mmCIF file of C-alpha atoms in Angstrom:
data_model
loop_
_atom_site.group_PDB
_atom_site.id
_atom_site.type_symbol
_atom_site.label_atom_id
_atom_site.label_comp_id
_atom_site.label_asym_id
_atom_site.label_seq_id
_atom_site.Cartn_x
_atom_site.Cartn_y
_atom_site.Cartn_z
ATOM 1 C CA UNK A 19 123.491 120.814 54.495
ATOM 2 C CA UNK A 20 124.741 123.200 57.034
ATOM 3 C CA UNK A 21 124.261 122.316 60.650
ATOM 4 C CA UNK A 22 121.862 125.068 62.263
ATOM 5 C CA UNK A 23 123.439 126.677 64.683
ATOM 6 C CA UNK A 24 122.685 126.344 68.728
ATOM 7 C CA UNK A 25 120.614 128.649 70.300
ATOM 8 C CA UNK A 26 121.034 129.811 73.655
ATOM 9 C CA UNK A 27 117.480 130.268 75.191
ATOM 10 C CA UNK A 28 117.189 132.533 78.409
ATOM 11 C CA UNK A 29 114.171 133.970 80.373
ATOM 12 C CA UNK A 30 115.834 136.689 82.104
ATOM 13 C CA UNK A 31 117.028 140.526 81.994
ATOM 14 C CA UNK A 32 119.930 141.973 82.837
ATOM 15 C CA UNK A 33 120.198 145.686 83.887
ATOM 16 C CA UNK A 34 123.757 147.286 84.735
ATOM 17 C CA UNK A 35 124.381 150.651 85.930
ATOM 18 C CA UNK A 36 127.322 151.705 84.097
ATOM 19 C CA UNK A 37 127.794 155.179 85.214
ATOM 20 C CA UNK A 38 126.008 157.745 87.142
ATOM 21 C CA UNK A 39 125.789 161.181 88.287
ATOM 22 C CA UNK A 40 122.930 161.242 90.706
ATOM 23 C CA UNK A 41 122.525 162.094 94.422
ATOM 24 C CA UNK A 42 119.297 163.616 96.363
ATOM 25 C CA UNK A 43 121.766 166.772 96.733
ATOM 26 C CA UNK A 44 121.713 167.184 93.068
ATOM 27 C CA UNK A 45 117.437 167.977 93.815
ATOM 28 C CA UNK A 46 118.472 170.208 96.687
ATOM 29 C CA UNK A 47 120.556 172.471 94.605
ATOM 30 C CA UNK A 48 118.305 172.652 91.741
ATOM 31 C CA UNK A 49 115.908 173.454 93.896
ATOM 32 C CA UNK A 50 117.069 176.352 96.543
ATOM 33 C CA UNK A 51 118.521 178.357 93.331
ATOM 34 C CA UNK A 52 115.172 179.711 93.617
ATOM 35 C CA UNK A 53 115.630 181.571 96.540
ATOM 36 C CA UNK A 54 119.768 181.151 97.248
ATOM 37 C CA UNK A 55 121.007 182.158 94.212
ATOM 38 C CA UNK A 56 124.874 181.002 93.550
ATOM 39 C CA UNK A 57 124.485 180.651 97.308
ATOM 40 C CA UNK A 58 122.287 177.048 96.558
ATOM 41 C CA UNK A 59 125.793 175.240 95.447
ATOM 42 C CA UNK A 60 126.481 175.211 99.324
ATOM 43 C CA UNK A 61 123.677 172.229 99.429
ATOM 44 C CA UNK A 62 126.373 169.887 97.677
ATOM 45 C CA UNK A 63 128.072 170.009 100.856
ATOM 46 C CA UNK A 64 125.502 169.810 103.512
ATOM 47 C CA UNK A 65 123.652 166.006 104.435
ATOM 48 C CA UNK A 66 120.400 166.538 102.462
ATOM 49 C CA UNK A 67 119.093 163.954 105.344
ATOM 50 C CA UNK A 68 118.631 167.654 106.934
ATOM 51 C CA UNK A 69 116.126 168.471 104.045
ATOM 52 C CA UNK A 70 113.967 165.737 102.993
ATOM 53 C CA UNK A 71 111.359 167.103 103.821
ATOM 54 C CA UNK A 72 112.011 169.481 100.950
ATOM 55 C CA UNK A 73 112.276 167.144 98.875
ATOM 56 C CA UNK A 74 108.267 165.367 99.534
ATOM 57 C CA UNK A 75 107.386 168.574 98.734
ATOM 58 C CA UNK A 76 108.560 168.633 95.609
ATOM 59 C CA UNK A 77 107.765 165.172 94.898
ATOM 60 C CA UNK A 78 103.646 166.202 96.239
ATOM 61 C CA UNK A 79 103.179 169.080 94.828
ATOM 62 C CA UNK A 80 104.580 167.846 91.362
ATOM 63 C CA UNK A 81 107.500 170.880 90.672
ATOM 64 C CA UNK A 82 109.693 168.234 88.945
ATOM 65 C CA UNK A 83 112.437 170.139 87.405
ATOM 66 C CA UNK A 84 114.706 169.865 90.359
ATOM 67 C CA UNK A 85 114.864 166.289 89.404
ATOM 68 C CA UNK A 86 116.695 166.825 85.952
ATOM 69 C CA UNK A 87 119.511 167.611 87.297
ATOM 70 C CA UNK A 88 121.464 164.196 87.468
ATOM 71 C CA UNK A 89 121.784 161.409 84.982
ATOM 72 C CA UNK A 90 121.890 157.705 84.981
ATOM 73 C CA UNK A 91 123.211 155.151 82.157
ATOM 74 C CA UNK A 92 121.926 151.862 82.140
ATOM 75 C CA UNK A 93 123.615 148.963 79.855
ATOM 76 C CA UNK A 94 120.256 146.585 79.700
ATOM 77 C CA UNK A 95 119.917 143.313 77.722
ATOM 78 C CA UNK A 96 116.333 141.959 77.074
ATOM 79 C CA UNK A 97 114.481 141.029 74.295
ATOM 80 C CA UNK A 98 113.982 143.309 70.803
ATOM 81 C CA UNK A 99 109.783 144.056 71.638
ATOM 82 C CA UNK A 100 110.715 145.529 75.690
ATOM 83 C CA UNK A 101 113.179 147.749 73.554
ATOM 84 C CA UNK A 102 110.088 148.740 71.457
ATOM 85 C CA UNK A 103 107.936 149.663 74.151
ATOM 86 C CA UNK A 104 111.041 151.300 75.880
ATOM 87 C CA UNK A 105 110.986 153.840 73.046
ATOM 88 C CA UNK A 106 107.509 155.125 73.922
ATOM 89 C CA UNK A 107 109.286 156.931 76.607
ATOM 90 C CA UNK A 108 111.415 159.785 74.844
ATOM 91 C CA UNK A 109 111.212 162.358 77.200
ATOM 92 C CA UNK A 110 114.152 162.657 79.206
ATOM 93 C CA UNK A 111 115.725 159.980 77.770
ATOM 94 C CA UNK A 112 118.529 158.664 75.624
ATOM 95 C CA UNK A 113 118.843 155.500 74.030
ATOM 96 C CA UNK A 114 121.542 153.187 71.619
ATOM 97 C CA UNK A 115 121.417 150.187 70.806
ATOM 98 C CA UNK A 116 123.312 147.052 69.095
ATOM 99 C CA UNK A 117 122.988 147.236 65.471
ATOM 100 C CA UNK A 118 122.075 144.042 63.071
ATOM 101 C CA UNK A 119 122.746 146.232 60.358
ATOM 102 C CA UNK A 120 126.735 146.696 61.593
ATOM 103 C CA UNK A 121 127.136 142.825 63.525
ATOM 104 C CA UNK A 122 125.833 139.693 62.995
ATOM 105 C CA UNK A 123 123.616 138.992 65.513
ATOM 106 C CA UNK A 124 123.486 135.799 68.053
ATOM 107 C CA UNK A 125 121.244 133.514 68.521
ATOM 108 C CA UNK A 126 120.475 134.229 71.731
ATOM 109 C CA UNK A 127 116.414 134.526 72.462
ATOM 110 C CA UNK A 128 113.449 134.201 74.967
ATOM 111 C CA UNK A 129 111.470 131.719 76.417
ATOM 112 C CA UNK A 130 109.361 132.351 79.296
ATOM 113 C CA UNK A 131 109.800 130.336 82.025
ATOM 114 C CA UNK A 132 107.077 129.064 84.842
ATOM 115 C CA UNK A 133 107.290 132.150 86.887
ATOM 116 C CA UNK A 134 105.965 133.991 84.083
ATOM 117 C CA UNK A 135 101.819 134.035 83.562
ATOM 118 C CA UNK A 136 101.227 132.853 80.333
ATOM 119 C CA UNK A 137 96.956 133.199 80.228
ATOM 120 C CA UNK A 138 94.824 136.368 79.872
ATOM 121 C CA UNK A 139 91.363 137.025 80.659
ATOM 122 C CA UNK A 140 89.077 139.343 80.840
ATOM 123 C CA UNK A 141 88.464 142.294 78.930
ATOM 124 C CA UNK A 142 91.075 145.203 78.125
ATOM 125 C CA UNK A 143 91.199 147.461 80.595
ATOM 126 C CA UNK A 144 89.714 144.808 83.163
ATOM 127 C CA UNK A 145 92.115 141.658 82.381
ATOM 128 C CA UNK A 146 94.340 139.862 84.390
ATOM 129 C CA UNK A 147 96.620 137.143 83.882
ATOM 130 C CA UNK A 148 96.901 133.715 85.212
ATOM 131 C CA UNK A 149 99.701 130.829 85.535
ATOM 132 C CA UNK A 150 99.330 128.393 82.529
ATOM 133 C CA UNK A 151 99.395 124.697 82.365
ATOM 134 C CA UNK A 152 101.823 122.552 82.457
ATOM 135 C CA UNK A 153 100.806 121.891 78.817
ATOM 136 C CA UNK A 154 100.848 125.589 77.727
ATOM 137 C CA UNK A 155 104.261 126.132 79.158
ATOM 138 C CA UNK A 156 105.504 123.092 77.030
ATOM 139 C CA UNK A 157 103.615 123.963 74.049
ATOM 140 C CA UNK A 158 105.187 127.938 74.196
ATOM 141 C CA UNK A 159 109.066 126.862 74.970
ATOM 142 C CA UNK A 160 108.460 123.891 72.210
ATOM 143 C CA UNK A 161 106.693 125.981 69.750
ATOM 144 C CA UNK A 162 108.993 129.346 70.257
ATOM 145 C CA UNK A 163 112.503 126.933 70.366
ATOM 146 C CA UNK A 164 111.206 125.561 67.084
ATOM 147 C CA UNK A 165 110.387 128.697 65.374
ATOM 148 C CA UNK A 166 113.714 130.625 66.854
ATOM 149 C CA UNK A 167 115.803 127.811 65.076
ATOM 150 C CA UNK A 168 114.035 128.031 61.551
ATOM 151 C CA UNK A 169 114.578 131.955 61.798
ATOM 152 C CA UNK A 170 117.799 131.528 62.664
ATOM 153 C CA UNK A 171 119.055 129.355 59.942
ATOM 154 C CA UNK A 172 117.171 131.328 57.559
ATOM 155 C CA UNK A 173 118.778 134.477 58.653
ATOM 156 C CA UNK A 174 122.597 132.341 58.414
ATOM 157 C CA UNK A 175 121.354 131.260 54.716
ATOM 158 C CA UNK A 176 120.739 134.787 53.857
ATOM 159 C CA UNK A 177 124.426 135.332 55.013
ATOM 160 C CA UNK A 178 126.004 132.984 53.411
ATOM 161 C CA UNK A 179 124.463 133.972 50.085
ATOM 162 C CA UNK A 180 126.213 137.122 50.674
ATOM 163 C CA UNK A 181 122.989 139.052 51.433
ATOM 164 C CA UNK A 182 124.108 142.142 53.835
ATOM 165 C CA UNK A 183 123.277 142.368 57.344
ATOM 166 C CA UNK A 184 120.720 144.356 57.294
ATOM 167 C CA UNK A 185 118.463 142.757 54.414
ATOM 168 C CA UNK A 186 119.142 139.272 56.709
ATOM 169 C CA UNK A 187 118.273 140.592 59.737
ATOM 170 C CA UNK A 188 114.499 140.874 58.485
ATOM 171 C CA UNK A 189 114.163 137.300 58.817
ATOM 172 C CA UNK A 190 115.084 136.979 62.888
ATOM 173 C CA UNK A 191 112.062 137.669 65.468
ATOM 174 C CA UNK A 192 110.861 140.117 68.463
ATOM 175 C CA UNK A 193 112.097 137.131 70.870
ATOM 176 C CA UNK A 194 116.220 137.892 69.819
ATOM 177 C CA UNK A 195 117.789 139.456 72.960
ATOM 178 C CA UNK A 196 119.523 143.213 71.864
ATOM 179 C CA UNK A 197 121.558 145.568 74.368
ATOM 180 C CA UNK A 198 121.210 149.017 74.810
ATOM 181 C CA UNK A 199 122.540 151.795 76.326
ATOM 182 C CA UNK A 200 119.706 153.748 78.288
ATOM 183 C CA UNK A 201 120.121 157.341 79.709
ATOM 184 C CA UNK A 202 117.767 159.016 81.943
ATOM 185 C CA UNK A 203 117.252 161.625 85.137
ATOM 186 C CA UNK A 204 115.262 160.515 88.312
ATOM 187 C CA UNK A 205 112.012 162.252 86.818
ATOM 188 C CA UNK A 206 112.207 160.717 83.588
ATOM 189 C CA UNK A 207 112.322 157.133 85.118
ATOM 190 C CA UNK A 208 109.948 157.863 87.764
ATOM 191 C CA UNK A 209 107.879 158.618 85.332
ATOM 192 C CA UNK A 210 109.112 155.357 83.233
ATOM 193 C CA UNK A 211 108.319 153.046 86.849
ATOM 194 C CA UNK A 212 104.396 154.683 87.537
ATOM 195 C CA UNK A 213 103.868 153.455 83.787
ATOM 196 C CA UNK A 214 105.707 150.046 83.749
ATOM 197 C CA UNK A 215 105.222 148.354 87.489
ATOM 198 C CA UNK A 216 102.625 147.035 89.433
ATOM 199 C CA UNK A 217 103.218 148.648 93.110
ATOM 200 C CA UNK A 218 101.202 148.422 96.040
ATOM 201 C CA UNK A 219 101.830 152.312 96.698
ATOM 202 C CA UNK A 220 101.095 153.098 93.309
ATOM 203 C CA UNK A 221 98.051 156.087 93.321
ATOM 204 C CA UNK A 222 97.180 154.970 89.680
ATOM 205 C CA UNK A 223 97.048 151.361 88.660
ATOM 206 C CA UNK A 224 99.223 149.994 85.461
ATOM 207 C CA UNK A 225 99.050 147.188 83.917
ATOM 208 C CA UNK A 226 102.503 146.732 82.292
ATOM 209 C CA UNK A 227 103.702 143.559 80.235
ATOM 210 C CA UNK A 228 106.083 141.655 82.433
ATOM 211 C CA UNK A 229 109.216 141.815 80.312
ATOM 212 C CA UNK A 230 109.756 145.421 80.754
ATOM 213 C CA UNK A 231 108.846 145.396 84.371
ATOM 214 C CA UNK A 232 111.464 142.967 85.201
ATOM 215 C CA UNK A 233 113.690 145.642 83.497
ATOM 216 C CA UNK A 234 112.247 148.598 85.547
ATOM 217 C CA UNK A 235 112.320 146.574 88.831
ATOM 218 C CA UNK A 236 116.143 146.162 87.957
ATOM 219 C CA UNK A 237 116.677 149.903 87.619
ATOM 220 C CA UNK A 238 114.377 150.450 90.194
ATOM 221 C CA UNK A 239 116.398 148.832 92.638
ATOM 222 C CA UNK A 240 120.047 150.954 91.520
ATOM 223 C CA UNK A 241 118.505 154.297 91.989
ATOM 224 C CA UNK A 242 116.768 153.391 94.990
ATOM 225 C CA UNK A 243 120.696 153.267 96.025
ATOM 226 C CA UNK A 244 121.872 156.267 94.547
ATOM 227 C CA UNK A 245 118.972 158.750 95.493
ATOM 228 C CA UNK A 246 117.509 157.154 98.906
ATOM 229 C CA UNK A 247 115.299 160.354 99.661
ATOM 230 C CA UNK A 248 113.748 160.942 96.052
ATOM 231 C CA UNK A 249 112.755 157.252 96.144
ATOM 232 C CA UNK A 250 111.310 157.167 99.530
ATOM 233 C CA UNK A 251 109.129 160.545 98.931
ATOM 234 C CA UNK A 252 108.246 158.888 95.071
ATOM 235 C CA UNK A 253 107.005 156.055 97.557
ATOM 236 C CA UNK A 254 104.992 157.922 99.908
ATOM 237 C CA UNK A 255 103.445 160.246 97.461
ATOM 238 C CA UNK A 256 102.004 157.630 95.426
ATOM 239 C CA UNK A 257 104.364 156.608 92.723
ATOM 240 C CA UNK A 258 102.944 159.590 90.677
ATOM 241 C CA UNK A 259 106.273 161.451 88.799
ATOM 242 C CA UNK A 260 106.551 165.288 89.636
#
């Protein structure tokens, strides 16, 4: 009998910028071509500290082409169902991402840990979610571990029969951590951060599942870097994308 393979069992998300072309000067430009012409390229060289206050105005009054004008890649690895809810945003972005049908995957999945609320109640549109009990965080790493590991060796069995990848691959759950490549411009993931955090600036509520919002607090936190001015005037205006 073969001996089922380990799994590796994480409750994190990783988010990595791997390249970027993004600056609040690449808004400014955009922006002034309105009125400047060729003449607008001179913005690249200027501090666009000087013009921020452009650049709420664009943010409150919701003209949000300006903000196409840059690009971000993001190399993210989380579990298979925040990738499926990360494809509900196709606007502005572009997305690959590892293929069972080309590589055998690893058994590498999720398991929630404390930090994470495990309980929901209410109604939809009026729930919240509470910590579990000690029990329910046993019974949920116990129950997932066990039912990971009989996927698993299922999906190995398949393999070894000589079944191909991608017939296999039907066995393995939503819990397997994937990697993707994610491309996007500041109004595209502004628009991706109003829908998937919780903010206490945000003008309209969401109600995201924590997963992905671990993922957008991650690239949250890199553009913040890159484009100080669009992110504070996102802030102050509400969270609401242009």
């Amino acid at each position: 009998m073969t001996t089922p393979e380990p799994l590796t069992l994480r409750s994190d998300v990783t988010v990595e910028l791997v390249k970027s072309s993004a600056s609040d000067s690449d808004v400014l430009f955009a922006a002034r071509v309105s009125t400047l012409g060729e003449q607008s390229l001179d913005e690249l060289q200027k501090d666009p500290e000087r013009s921020k206050g452009l650049i709420n105005y664009l943010v409150r009054d919701r003209h949000g082409s300006p903000f196409e004008h840059n690009s971000m890649t993001f190399l993210i690895s989380a579990p298979i169902f925040v990738f499926r809810e990360f494809m509900r945003h196709r606007v502005g972005w572009s997305y690959n991402e590892e293929s069972g049908r080309y590589r055998e995957l690893q058994p590498v999945f999720y398991v929630p840990d404390t930090s994470r609320k495990l309980v929901q109640e209410g109604r939809p549109g009026k729930y919240v979610f509470v910590e579990g009990s000690p029990g329910q965080y046993d019974a949920v790493r116990d129950t997932l571990t066990e039912s990971y590991q009989q996927a698993y060796t299922a999906y190995q069995k398949l393999l070894a029969e000589g079944v191909a990848r991608e017939v296999a691959r039907a066995a393995l759950p939503v819990g397997l951590y994937s990697s993707m490549y994610a491309t996007c411009n500041a109004r595209s993931l502004m628009h991706f951060l109003g829908l998937r955090t919780q903010h206490e600036l945000a003008k309209v509520p969401s109600f995201p599942q924590r997963e992905i919002e671990m993922v957008g607090e991650k690239m949250e936190a890199e553009w913040a870097r890159l484009m100080p001015l669009t992110y504070a005037a996102f802030n102050a205006n509400g969270r609401v994308a242009p």
